[in-house]
PDB file of C-alpha atoms in Angstrom:
ATOM      1  CA  MET A   1       6.731  -0.908 -11.776  1.00 45.00           C
ATOM      2  CA  ALA A   2       7.535  -4.687 -12.341  1.00 55.00           C
ATOM      3  CA  PRO A   3       5.775  -6.222 -14.969  1.00 86.00           C
ATOM      4  CA  ARG A   4       4.725  -8.958 -12.462  1.00 94.00           C
ATOM      5  CA  ARG A   5       3.815  -8.426  -8.286  1.00 94.00           C
ATOM      6  CA  ALA A   6       3.183 -10.166  -5.288  1.00 96.00           C
ATOM      7  CA  LEU A   7      -0.179  -9.028  -4.331  1.00 97.00           C
ATOM      8  CA  HIS A   8      -1.934 -11.402  -1.278  1.00 97.00           C
ATOM      9  CA  PHE A   9      -2.304 -14.214   0.334  1.00 98.00           C
ATOM     10  CA  VAL A  10      -5.657 -16.378   1.118  1.00 98.00           C
ATOM     11  CA  PHE A  11      -6.384 -17.129   4.589  1.00 98.00           C
ATOM     12  CA  LYS A  12      -9.484 -19.328   5.165  1.00 97.00           C
ATOM     13  CA  VAL A  13     -10.809 -18.095   8.492  1.00 97.00           C
ATOM     14  CA  GLY A  14     -13.982 -19.569  11.040  1.00 96.00           C
ATOM     15  CA  ASN A  15     -14.134 -16.937  13.352  1.00 95.00           C
ATOM     16  CA  ARG A  16     -14.683 -13.042  11.744  1.00 95.00           C
ATOM     17  CA  PHE A  17     -14.810 -11.197  14.855  1.00 94.00           C
ATOM     18  CA  ARG A  18     -11.437 -12.861  16.475  1.00 96.00           C
ATOM     19  CA  THR A  19      -9.863 -12.560  13.023  1.00 97.00           C
ATOM     20  CA  ALA A  20     -10.812  -9.110  12.556  1.00 96.00           C
ATOM     21  CA  CYS A  21      -9.530  -7.993  15.914  1.00 96.00           C
ATOM     22  CA  PHE A  22      -6.350  -9.507  14.995  1.00 98.00           C
ATOM     23  CA  PHE A  23      -5.946  -7.970  11.939  1.00 98.00           C
ATOM     24  CA  ARG A  24      -7.229  -4.451  12.460  1.00 97.00           C
ATOM     25  CA  ASP A  25      -6.574  -3.924  16.218  1.00 97.00           C
ATOM     26  CA  VAL A  26      -3.140  -6.181  16.773  1.00 98.00           C
ATOM     27  CA  LEU A  27      -1.559  -5.704  13.192  1.00 98.00           C
ATOM     28  CA  GLY A  28      -3.062  -2.167  12.571  1.00 97.00           C
ATOM     29  CA  MET A  29      -4.291  -3.252   9.084  1.00 97.00           C
ATOM     30  CA  LYS A  30      -7.309  -1.716   7.516  1.00 96.00           C
ATOM     31  CA  ILE A  31     -10.210  -2.940   5.513  1.00 97.00           C
ATOM     32  CA  LEU A  32      -9.639  -2.222   2.147  1.00 97.00           C
ATOM     33  CA  ARG A  33     -13.014  -3.458   0.696  1.00 95.00           C
ATOM     34  CA  HIS A  34     -15.232  -6.347   1.771  1.00 95.00           C
ATOM     35  CA  GLU A  35     -17.658  -8.903  -0.323  1.00 93.00           C
ATOM     36  CA  GLU A  36     -20.146 -11.006   0.266  1.00 94.00           C
ATOM     37  CA  PHE A  37     -21.296 -13.931  -2.385  1.00 92.00           C
ATOM     38  CA  GLU A  38     -23.921 -16.202  -1.930  1.00 92.00           C
ATOM     39  CA  GLU A  39     -22.457 -19.588  -3.922  1.00 90.00           C
ATOM     40  CA  GLY A  40     -18.969 -20.632  -4.135  1.00 90.00           C
ATOM     41  CA  CYS A  41     -16.092 -19.424  -6.618  1.00 89.00           C
ATOM     42  CA  LYS A  42     -15.532 -20.119 -10.300  1.00 85.00           C
ATOM     43  CA  ALA A  43     -11.788 -20.146  -9.063  1.00 85.00           C
ATOM     44  CA  SER A  44     -12.317 -21.955  -5.465  1.00 89.00           C
ATOM     45  CA  CYS A  45     -10.980 -18.454  -4.219  1.00 89.00           C
ATOM     46  CA  ASN A  46     -13.004 -19.648  -0.625  1.00 91.00           C
ATOM     47  CA  GLY A  47     -11.980 -23.179  -0.899  1.00 92.00           C
ATOM     48  CA  PRO A  48     -13.929 -26.412  -2.404  1.00 92.00           C
ATOM     49  CA  TYR A  49     -17.228 -24.711  -0.820  1.00 92.00           C
ATOM     50  CA  ASP A  50     -20.283 -24.216  -2.868  1.00 92.00           C
ATOM     51  CA  GLY A  51     -22.011 -22.340  -0.350  1.00 93.00           C
ATOM     52  CA  LYS A  52     -22.601 -18.744   0.763  1.00 95.00           C
ATOM     53  CA  TRP A  53     -18.979 -16.924   1.496  1.00 96.00           C
ATOM     54  CA  SER A  54     -17.496 -13.698   1.917  1.00 96.00           C
ATOM     55  CA  LYS A  55     -14.033 -11.880   1.197  1.00 95.00           C
ATOM     56  CA  THR A  56     -12.897  -9.533   3.244  1.00 97.00           C
ATOM     57  CA  MET A  57      -9.425  -7.660   1.605  1.00 97.00           C
ATOM     58  CA  VAL A  58      -6.938  -6.212   4.834  1.00 98.00           C
ATOM     59  CA  GLY A  59      -3.521  -4.306   4.582  1.00 97.00           C
ATOM     60  CA  PHE A  60      -1.451  -1.787   5.084  1.00 96.00           C
ATOM     61  CA  GLY A  61      -2.550   0.112   2.309  1.00 94.00           C
ATOM     62  CA  PRO A  62      -3.860   0.030  -1.040  1.00 91.00           C
ATOM     63  CA  GLU A  63      -3.223  -3.461  -2.912  1.00 90.00           C
ATOM     64  CA  ASP A  64      -1.355  -1.574  -5.360  1.00 90.00           C
ATOM     65  CA  ASP A  65       1.403  -1.411  -3.655  1.00 91.00           C
ATOM     66  CA  HIS A  66       1.088  -3.291  -0.737  1.00 95.00           C
ATOM     67  CA  PHE A  67       1.080  -6.901   0.246  1.00 97.00           C
ATOM     68  CA  VAL A  68      -2.202  -7.928   1.410  1.00 97.00           C
ATOM     69  CA  ALA A  69      -4.245 -10.656   3.282  1.00 98.00           C
ATOM     70  CA  GLU A  70      -7.479 -12.075   1.811  1.00 97.00           C
ATOM     71  CA  LEU A  71      -9.746 -13.474   4.146  1.00 98.00           C
ATOM     72  CA  THR A  72     -12.114 -15.776   3.141  1.00 97.00           C
ATOM     73  CA  TYR A  73     -15.338 -16.824   5.552  1.00 97.00           C
ATOM     74  CA  ASN A  74     -17.243 -19.692   4.556  1.00 96.00           C
ATOM     75  CA  TYR A  75     -20.481 -19.633   6.681  1.00 95.00           C
ATOM     76  CA  GLY A  76     -21.523 -22.248   9.081  1.00 92.00           C
ATOM     77  CA  ILE A  77     -17.651 -23.479   8.835  1.00 94.00           C
ATOM     78  CA  GLY A  78     -16.088 -22.435  12.253  1.00 93.00           C
ATOM     79  CA  HIS A  79     -12.987 -24.271  11.913  1.00 94.00           C
ATOM     80  CA  TYR A  80     -10.145 -25.832   9.564  1.00 97.00           C
ATOM     81  CA  LYS A  81      -7.646 -28.388  10.013  1.00 97.00           C
ATOM     82  CA  LEU A  82      -4.009 -27.045   9.683  1.00 97.00           C
ATOM     83  CA  GLY A  83      -0.939 -28.390   7.793  1.00 97.00           C
ATOM     84  CA  ASN A  84       2.478 -27.374   7.450  1.00 98.00           C
ATOM     85  CA  ASP A  85       2.380 -25.719   4.432  1.00 98.00           C
ATOM     86  CA  PHE A  86       2.255 -22.616   5.515  1.00 98.00           C
ATOM     87  CA  MET A  87       4.834 -21.371   8.006  1.00 98.00           C
ATOM     88  CA  GLY A  88       4.136 -17.923   8.513  1.00 98.00           C
ATOM     89  CA  ILE A  89       4.331 -13.764   7.267  1.00 98.00           C
ATOM     90  CA  THR A  90       7.082 -11.531   8.687  1.00 98.00           C
ATOM     91  CA  LEU A  91       6.172  -7.969   8.950  1.00 97.00           C
ATOM     92  CA  ALA A  92       8.076  -5.033  10.593  1.00 97.00           C
ATOM     93  CA  SER A  93       5.634  -2.974  13.246  1.00 97.00           C
ATOM     94  CA  ASN A  94       6.762  -2.003  16.190  1.00 96.00           C
ATOM     95  CA  GLN A  95       2.988  -0.248  16.599  1.00 97.00           C
ATOM     96  CA  ALA A  96       2.100  -4.387  15.963  1.00 98.00           C
ATOM     97  CA  VAL A  97       4.166  -4.978  18.805  1.00 98.00           C
ATOM     98  CA  SER A  98       2.777  -2.328  21.210  1.00 97.00           C
ATOM     99  CA  ASN A  99      -0.615  -3.339  20.035  1.00 98.00           C
ATOM    100  CA  ALA A 100      -0.505  -6.917  20.818  1.00 97.00           C
ATOM    101  CA  ARG A 101       1.016  -5.989  24.338  1.00 97.00           C
ATOM    102  CA  LYS A 102      -1.830  -3.854  25.366  1.00 97.00           C
ATOM    103  CA  LEU A 103      -4.450  -5.943  24.180  1.00 97.00           C
ATOM    104  CA  GLU A 104      -2.605  -9.313  26.199  1.00 97.00           C
ATOM    105  CA  TRP A 105      -2.206 -10.713  22.460  1.00 97.00           C
ATOM    106  CA  PRO A 106      -0.022 -13.980  23.101  1.00 97.00           C
ATOM    107  CA  LEU A 107       3.698 -13.173  22.201  1.00 97.00           C
ATOM    108  CA  SER A 108       6.736 -15.276  22.060  1.00 97.00           C
ATOM    109  CA  GLU A 109      10.114 -13.737  21.136  1.00 97.00           C
ATOM    110  CA  VAL A 110      11.901 -16.101  19.101  1.00 96.00           C
ATOM    111  CA  THR A 111      14.926 -14.112  18.611  1.00 95.00           C
ATOM    112  CA  GLU A 112      15.911 -10.716  19.618  1.00 96.00           C
ATOM    113  CA  GLY A 113      13.676  -7.985  18.620  1.00 96.00           C
ATOM    114  CA  VAL A 114      11.345 -10.967  16.726  1.00 98.00           C
ATOM    115  CA  PHE A 115       8.036 -11.853  18.234  1.00 98.00           C
ATOM    116  CA  GLU A 116       6.155 -14.828  17.052  1.00 98.00           C
ATOM    117  CA  THR A 117       2.135 -14.564  17.383  1.00 98.00           C
ATOM    118  CA  GLU A 118      -0.857 -16.490  15.694  1.00 98.00           C
ATOM    119  CA  ALA A 119      -3.896 -15.062  13.864  1.00 98.00           C
ATOM    120  CA  PRO A 120      -6.989 -16.988  15.012  1.00 96.00           C
ATOM    121  CA  GLY A 121      -7.245 -20.508  13.570  1.00 96.00           C
ATOM    122  CA  GLY A 122      -3.196 -21.002  14.238  1.00 97.00           C
ATOM    123  CA  TYR A 123      -1.910 -18.732  11.166  1.00 98.00           C
ATOM    124  CA  LYS A 124       1.724 -18.079  12.452  1.00 98.00           C
ATOM    125  CA  PHE A 125       2.774 -14.172  12.020  1.00 98.00           C
ATOM    126  CA  TYR A 126       6.287 -12.959  13.089  1.00 98.00           C
ATOM    127  CA  LEU A 127       6.532  -9.588  14.305  1.00 98.00           C
ATOM    128  CA  GLN A 128       9.960  -7.072  13.796  1.00 97.00           C
ATOM    129  CA  ASN A 129       9.742  -4.799  16.790  1.00 97.00           C
ATOM    130  CA  ARG A 130      11.169  -2.073  14.546  1.00 95.00           C
ATOM    131  CA  SER A 131       9.710   0.894  12.459  1.00 93.00           C
ATOM    132  CA  PRO A 132       8.618   0.110   9.007  1.00 90.00           C
ATOM    133  CA  PRO A 133      10.194   0.597   6.095  1.00 86.00           C
ATOM    134  CA  GLN A 134       8.365   3.344   3.693  1.00 82.00           C
ATOM    135  CA  SER A 135       7.189   0.760   1.438  1.00 84.00           C
ATOM    136  CA  ASP A 136       5.337  -1.804   2.940  1.00 93.00           C
ATOM    137  CA  PRO A 137       5.641  -3.509   6.425  1.00 97.00           C
ATOM    138  CA  VAL A 138       4.816  -7.196   5.011  1.00 98.00           C
ATOM    139  CA  LEU A 139       8.158  -8.236   4.385  1.00 97.00           C
ATOM    140  CA  LYS A 140       7.534 -11.926   3.205  1.00 98.00           C
ATOM    141  CA  VAL A 141       5.511 -15.070   3.282  1.00 98.00           C
ATOM    142  CA  THR A 142       6.897 -18.254   4.211  1.00 98.00           C
ATOM    143  CA  LEU A 143       6.172 -21.614   2.752  1.00 98.00           C
ATOM    144  CA  ALA A 144       7.481 -25.123   3.583  1.00 98.00           C
ATOM    145  CA  VAL A 145       8.913 -27.331   0.635  1.00 98.00           C
ATOM    146  CA  SER A 146      10.244 -31.014   0.404  1.00 98.00           C
ATOM    147  CA  ASP A 147      12.495 -30.366  -1.970  1.00 98.00           C
ATOM    148  CA  LEU A 148      14.026 -26.846  -2.385  1.00 98.00           C
ATOM    149  CA  GLN A 149      16.375 -27.397  -5.352  1.00 97.00           C
ATOM    150  CA  LYS A 150      13.549 -28.546  -7.386  1.00 97.00           C
ATOM    151  CA  SER A 151      11.071 -25.709  -5.940  1.00 98.00           C
ATOM    152  CA  LEU A 152      13.576 -23.218  -6.660  1.00 98.00           C
ATOM    153  CA  ASN A 153      13.522 -24.197 -10.348  1.00 97.00           C
ATOM    154  CA  TYR A 154       9.702 -23.834 -10.965  1.00 98.00           C
ATOM    155  CA  TRP A 155       9.544 -20.446  -8.691  1.00 98.00           C
ATOM    156  CA  SER A 156      12.620 -18.985 -10.779  1.00 98.00           C
ATOM    157  CA  ASN A 157      13.065 -20.458 -13.861  1.00 97.00           C
ATOM    158  CA  LEU A 158       9.521 -21.186 -14.340  1.00 97.00           C
ATOM    159  CA  LEU A 159       7.364 -18.145 -12.635  1.00 98.00           C
ATOM    160  CA  GLY A 160      10.485 -15.717 -13.453  1.00 96.00           C
ATOM    161  CA  MET A 161      11.182 -14.898 -10.073  1.00 97.00           C
ATOM    162  CA  LYS A 162      14.849 -13.426  -8.643  1.00 97.00           C
ATOM    163  CA  ILE A 163      16.803 -15.733  -6.418  1.00 98.00           C
ATOM    164  CA  TYR A 164      17.660 -12.904  -3.399  1.00 98.00           C
ATOM    165  CA  GLU A 165      19.295 -15.219  -0.976  1.00 98.00           C
ATOM    166  CA  LYS A 166      19.737 -18.911  -1.156  1.00 98.00           C
ATOM    167  CA  ASP A 167      21.543 -20.698   1.860  1.00 97.00           C
ATOM    168  CA  GLU A 168      21.653 -24.675   0.933  1.00 95.00           C
ATOM    169  CA  GLU A 169      22.674 -25.675   4.903  1.00 96.00           C
ATOM    170  CA  LYS A 170      19.548 -24.205   6.142  1.00 97.00           C
ATOM    171  CA  GLN A 171      17.643 -24.937   3.456  1.00 98.00           C
ATOM    172  CA  ARG A 172      15.603 -22.059   2.667  1.00 98.00           C
ATOM    173  CA  ALA A 173      15.787 -19.328  -0.504  1.00 98.00           C
ATOM    174  CA  LEU A 174      14.620 -15.788  -1.012  1.00 98.00           C
ATOM    175  CA  LEU A 175      12.539 -14.797  -3.972  1.00 98.00           C
ATOM    176  CA  GLY A 176      11.077 -11.941  -5.398  1.00 97.00           C
ATOM    177  CA  TYR A 177       9.932  -9.938  -8.527  1.00 96.00           C
ATOM    178  CA  ALA A 178      11.106  -6.757  -7.230  1.00 94.00           C
ATOM    179  CA  ASP A 179      13.331  -5.169  -4.392  1.00 93.00           C
ATOM    180  CA  ASN A 180      10.797  -3.114  -3.073  1.00 91.00           C
ATOM    181  CA  GLN A 181       8.046  -6.037  -2.943  1.00 94.00           C
ATOM    182  CA  CYS A 182       7.114  -8.567  -0.372  1.00 96.00           C
ATOM    183  CA  LYS A 183       9.009 -11.661  -0.726  1.00 98.00           C
ATOM    184  CA  LEU A 184       8.288 -15.473  -0.785  1.00 98.00           C
ATOM    185  CA  GLU A 185      10.356 -17.470   1.176  1.00 98.00           C
ATOM    186  CA  LEU A 186      10.593 -21.268   0.679  1.00 98.00           C
ATOM    187  CA  GLN A 187      11.651 -23.330   3.767  1.00 98.00           C
ATOM    188  CA  GLY A 188      12.952 -26.984   3.375  1.00 98.00           C
ATOM    189  CA  ILE A 189      11.133 -29.481   5.502  1.00 98.00           C
ATOM    190  CA  LYS A 190      11.881 -33.078   6.010  1.00 96.00           C
ATOM    191  CA  GLY A 191       8.522 -35.480   4.436  1.00 95.00           C
ATOM    192  CA  THR A 192       5.590 -34.106   2.754  1.00 97.00           C
ATOM    193  CA  VAL A 193       3.782 -30.821   2.734  1.00 98.00           C
ATOM    194  CA  ASP A 194       0.649 -31.283   4.244  1.00 98.00           C
ATOM    195  CA  HIS A 195      -2.190 -28.872   2.949  1.00 98.00           C
ATOM    196  CA  ALA A 196      -5.067 -30.025   5.321  1.00 97.00           C
ATOM    197  CA  ALA A 197      -8.178 -28.505   4.774  1.00 96.00           C
ATOM    198  CA  ALA A 198      -6.868 -24.667   6.266  1.00 96.00           C
ATOM    199  CA  PHE A 199      -4.724 -24.323   2.719  1.00 96.00           C
ATOM    200  CA  GLY A 200      -4.219 -21.301   1.526  1.00 96.00           C
ATOM    201  CA  ARG A 201      -3.280 -19.215  -2.082  1.00 97.00           C
ATOM    202  CA  ILE A 202      -0.724 -16.665  -3.091  1.00 98.00           C
ATOM    203  CA  ALA A 203      -1.484 -14.289  -5.401  1.00 97.00           C
ATOM    204  CA  PHE A 204       0.396 -12.302  -7.891  1.00 97.00           C
ATOM    205  CA  SER A 205      -0.461 -10.120 -11.087  1.00 96.00           C
ATOM    206  CA  CYS A 206       1.009  -9.799 -14.473  1.00 96.00           C
ATOM    207  CA  PRO A 207       0.028  -7.999 -17.396  1.00 95.00           C
ATOM    208  CA  GLN A 208      -3.141  -9.753 -18.800  1.00 94.00           C
ATOM    209  CA  LYS A 209      -1.535 -10.508 -22.424  1.00 94.00           C
ATOM    210  CA  GLU A 210       0.836 -13.045 -20.366  1.00 95.00           C
ATOM    211  CA  LEU A 211      -1.479 -15.285 -18.938  1.00 96.00           C
ATOM    212  CA  LEU A 212      -2.441 -17.410 -21.692  1.00 96.00           C
ATOM    213  CA  ASP A 213       1.506 -17.589 -22.545  1.00 96.00           C
ATOM    214  CA  LEU A 214       1.958 -18.384 -18.887  1.00 97.00           C
ATOM    215  CA  GLU A 215      -0.779 -21.368 -18.781  1.00 97.00           C
ATOM    216  CA  ASP A 216       0.695 -22.871 -22.503  1.00 97.00           C
ATOM    217  CA  LEU A 217       4.185 -22.855 -20.559  1.00 97.00           C
ATOM    218  CA  MET A 218       2.791 -24.689 -17.337  1.00 98.00           C
ATOM    219  CA  LYS A 219       1.386 -27.154 -20.299  1.00 97.00           C
ATOM    220  CA  ARG A 220       4.381 -27.668 -22.034  1.00 97.00           C
ATOM    221  CA  GLU A 221       6.341 -28.279 -18.932  1.00 97.00           C
ATOM    222  CA  ASN A 222       3.823 -30.728 -17.881  1.00 97.00           C
ATOM    223  CA  GLN A 223       2.938 -28.757 -14.582  1.00 98.00           C
ATOM    224  CA  LYS A 224      -0.188 -28.797 -12.816  1.00 98.00           C
ATOM    225  CA  ILE A 225      -3.090 -26.235 -13.684  1.00 98.00           C
ATOM    226  CA  LEU A 226      -5.578 -26.140 -11.106  1.00 97.00           C
ATOM    227  CA  THR A 227      -7.936 -23.606 -13.130  1.00 95.00           C
ATOM    228  CA  PRO A 228      -7.151 -22.783 -16.795  1.00 96.00           C
ATOM    229  CA  LEU A 229      -7.699 -19.322 -17.862  1.00 95.00           C
ATOM    230  CA  VAL A 230     -11.335 -18.115 -16.550  1.00 92.00           C
ATOM    231  CA  SER A 231     -12.876 -14.812 -16.042  1.00 90.00           C
ATOM    232  CA  LEU A 232     -14.329 -13.768 -12.473  1.00 86.00           C
ATOM    233  CA  ASP A 233     -16.833 -11.272 -12.634  1.00 79.00           C
ATOM    234  CA  THR A 234     -17.885  -9.183  -9.611  1.00 74.00           C
ATOM    235  CA  PRO A 235     -21.507  -7.030 -10.067  1.00 70.00           C
ATOM    236  CA  GLY A 236     -20.406  -3.701 -10.555  1.00 73.00           C
ATOM    237  CA  LYS A 237     -16.575  -3.998 -10.684  1.00 77.00           C
ATOM    238  CA  ALA A 238     -14.029  -5.010 -13.262  1.00 81.00           C
ATOM    239  CA  THR A 239     -14.333  -9.038 -14.913  1.00 87.00           C
ATOM    240  CA  VAL A 240     -10.711 -10.222 -13.993  1.00 91.00           C
ATOM    241  CA  GLN A 241      -9.082 -13.033 -15.584  1.00 93.00           C
ATOM    242  CA  VAL A 242      -7.051 -15.560 -13.353  1.00 95.00           C
ATOM    243  CA  VAL A 243      -4.781 -18.710 -14.162  1.00 97.00           C
ATOM    244  CA  ILE A 244      -4.395 -21.289 -10.837  1.00 97.00           C
ATOM    245  CA  LEU A 245      -1.348 -23.143 -10.531  1.00 98.00           C
ATOM    246  CA  ALA A 246       0.267 -25.442  -8.628  1.00 98.00           C
ATOM    247  CA  ASP A 247       3.801 -25.842  -7.487  1.00 98.00           C
ATOM    248  CA  PRO A 248       5.626 -29.201  -6.956  1.00 98.00           C
ATOM    249  CA  ASP A 249       4.204 -29.150  -3.520  1.00 98.00           C
ATOM    250  CA  GLY A 250       0.881 -28.300  -4.225  1.00 98.00           C
ATOM    251  CA  HIS A 251       0.893 -24.400  -3.026  1.00 98.00           C
ATOM    252  CA  GLU A 252      -1.774 -22.978  -5.101  1.00 98.00           C
ATOM    253  CA  ILE A 253      -0.768 -20.146  -6.994  1.00 98.00           C
ATOM    254  CA  CYS A 254      -3.064 -17.828  -8.711  1.00 97.00           C
ATOM    255  CA  PHE A 255      -2.035 -15.379 -11.487  1.00 97.00           C
ATOM    256  CA  VAL A 256      -4.094 -12.299 -12.334  1.00 96.00           C
ATOM    257  CA  GLY A 257      -4.759  -9.739 -15.169  1.00 94.00           C
ATOM    258  CA  ASP A 258      -2.912  -6.576 -13.724  1.00 93.00           C
ATOM    259  CA  GLU A 259      -4.765  -4.013 -15.643  1.00 92.00           C
ATOM    260  CA  ALA A 260      -8.508  -4.869 -14.237  1.00 90.00           C
ATOM    261  CA  PHE A 261      -7.417  -6.006 -11.115  1.00 91.00           C
ATOM    262  CA  ARG A 262      -5.804  -2.298 -10.345  1.00 91.00           C
ATOM    263  CA  GLU A 263      -9.467  -1.290 -11.254  1.00 90.00           C
ATOM    264  CA  LEU A 264     -10.974  -4.507  -9.328  1.00 86.00           C
ATOM    265  CA  SER A 265      -8.990  -3.587  -5.985  1.00 89.00           C
ATOM    266  CA  LYS A 266      -9.788   0.048  -5.520  1.00 92.00           C
ATOM    267  CA  MET A 267     -10.375   0.594  -1.863  1.00 93.00           C
ATOM    268  CA  ASP A 268     -13.829   0.890  -0.942  1.00 93.00           C
ATOM    269  CA  PRO A 269     -14.362   3.447   1.928  1.00 94.00           C
ATOM    270  CA  GLU A 270     -17.545   1.510   3.031  1.00 95.00           C
ATOM    271  CA  GLY A 271     -15.494  -1.526   4.037  1.00 95.00           C
ATOM    272  CA  ASN A 272     -15.430  -1.941   7.543  1.00 94.00           C
ATOM    273  CA  LYS A 273     -19.152  -0.572   7.720  1.00 96.00           C
ATOM    274  CA  LEU A 274     -19.934  -3.529   5.232  1.00 95.00           C
ATOM    275  CA  LEU A 275     -17.881  -6.225   7.605  1.00 95.00           C
ATOM    276  CA  ASP A 276     -19.301  -5.094  10.721  1.00 94.00           C
ATOM    277  CA  ASP A 277     -22.825  -5.222   9.174  1.00 94.00           C
ATOM    278  CA  ALA A 278     -22.377  -8.701   7.521  1.00 94.00           C
ATOM    279  CA  MET A 279     -20.886  -9.593  11.225  1.00 94.00           C
ATOM    280  CA  ALA A 280     -23.768  -8.415  13.112  1.00 93.00           C
ATOM    281  CA  ALA A 281     -26.349 -10.532  10.483  1.00 91.00           C
ATOM    282  CA  ASP A 282     -24.224 -13.626  11.000  1.00 87.00           C
ATOM    283  CA  LYS A 283     -25.792 -15.190  14.089  1.00 69.00           C
ATOM    284  CA  SER A 284     -22.906 -17.627  14.194  1.00 64.00           C
ATOM    285  CA  ASP A 285     -20.579 -15.067  14.761  1.00 59.00           C
ATOM    286  CA  GLU A 286     -19.120 -14.161  17.602  1.00 55.00           C
ATOM    287  CA  TRP A 287     -19.574 -10.561  17.149  1.00 47.00           C
ATOM    288  CA  PHE A 288     -23.333 -11.079  16.951  1.00 47.00           C
ATOM    289  CA  ALA A 289     -23.197 -13.536  20.225  1.00 46.00           C
ATOM    290  CA  ARG A 290     -21.538 -10.868  21.952  1.00 52.00           C
ATOM    291  CA  GLN A 291     -23.872  -7.989  21.066  1.00 47.00           C
ATOM    292  CA  ASN A 292     -27.087  -9.889  22.109  1.00 42.00           C
ATOM    293  CA  LYS A 293     -25.523 -10.776  25.641  1.00 44.00           C
ATOM    294  CA  SER A 294     -24.393  -7.070  25.873  1.00 46.00           C
ATOM    295  CA  LYS A 295     -27.919  -6.347  25.587  1.00 40.00           C
ATOM    296  CA  ALA A 296     -29.458  -9.010  27.536  1.00 36.00           C
ATOM    297  CA  SER A 297     -27.177  -7.560  30.294  1.00 39.00           C
ATOM    298  CA  GLY A 298     -28.375  -4.108  30.214  1.00 40.00           C
TER     299      GLY A 298
END
């Protein structure tokens, strides 16, 4: 097992019903766990918001060995402006392509056998129409960078990622912590990286004892630390320690202590029901509106 591993990407979602349909019914992911919170996160997991919010983890398998998505929903906020920072997630799944066609979810073939689609909110996904690998169908997350060499220095030299591919002409590089893990693709763009209001966050785990050393390294290198080492409590579950960093383009990066996170991230068999119950109770949610409309027409 690699000492560091890719965990998840955090999306802000404004429509839980449509988002759940996309991840469950189109991509074919499972609800791994769902949690409701009455006030904002100490590490701003839900963004710069202080009110009630929820977190839903979705993936093709347990977080121990799959890269998953964290869907954060702030009650009362139905839309987030997109920037150019997040360029997409690529996954291999002929079943997802088949599901999208059956459900008439918009697909656009960008290269032979690769289809572009969008999750609610405009987040791009690239579906390779082939059988998924045994390890994990999620292959890579692509983020925009303004200076590829500067970003490579940060992600490789400071954060210890291996460079798997590098193409100066196309201004792209592929990095990762292990061969069988989801990779991080950096794609150079002209101009600045704009995170807007929908900005996400990528998360990795490392041995808990490394968190303080990582924070000290960033201090010595004069790199931005968004949230110094802090403990996050989840009622009835493990308390995890995290450090939140920002790369040269302001991409948020969460490093979490691996030992406690493995305990916290165990799959909850009630996850589906908890999400559906929360959507039913939220009068601003499309799911609730459709249920009421169906009852009224019946």
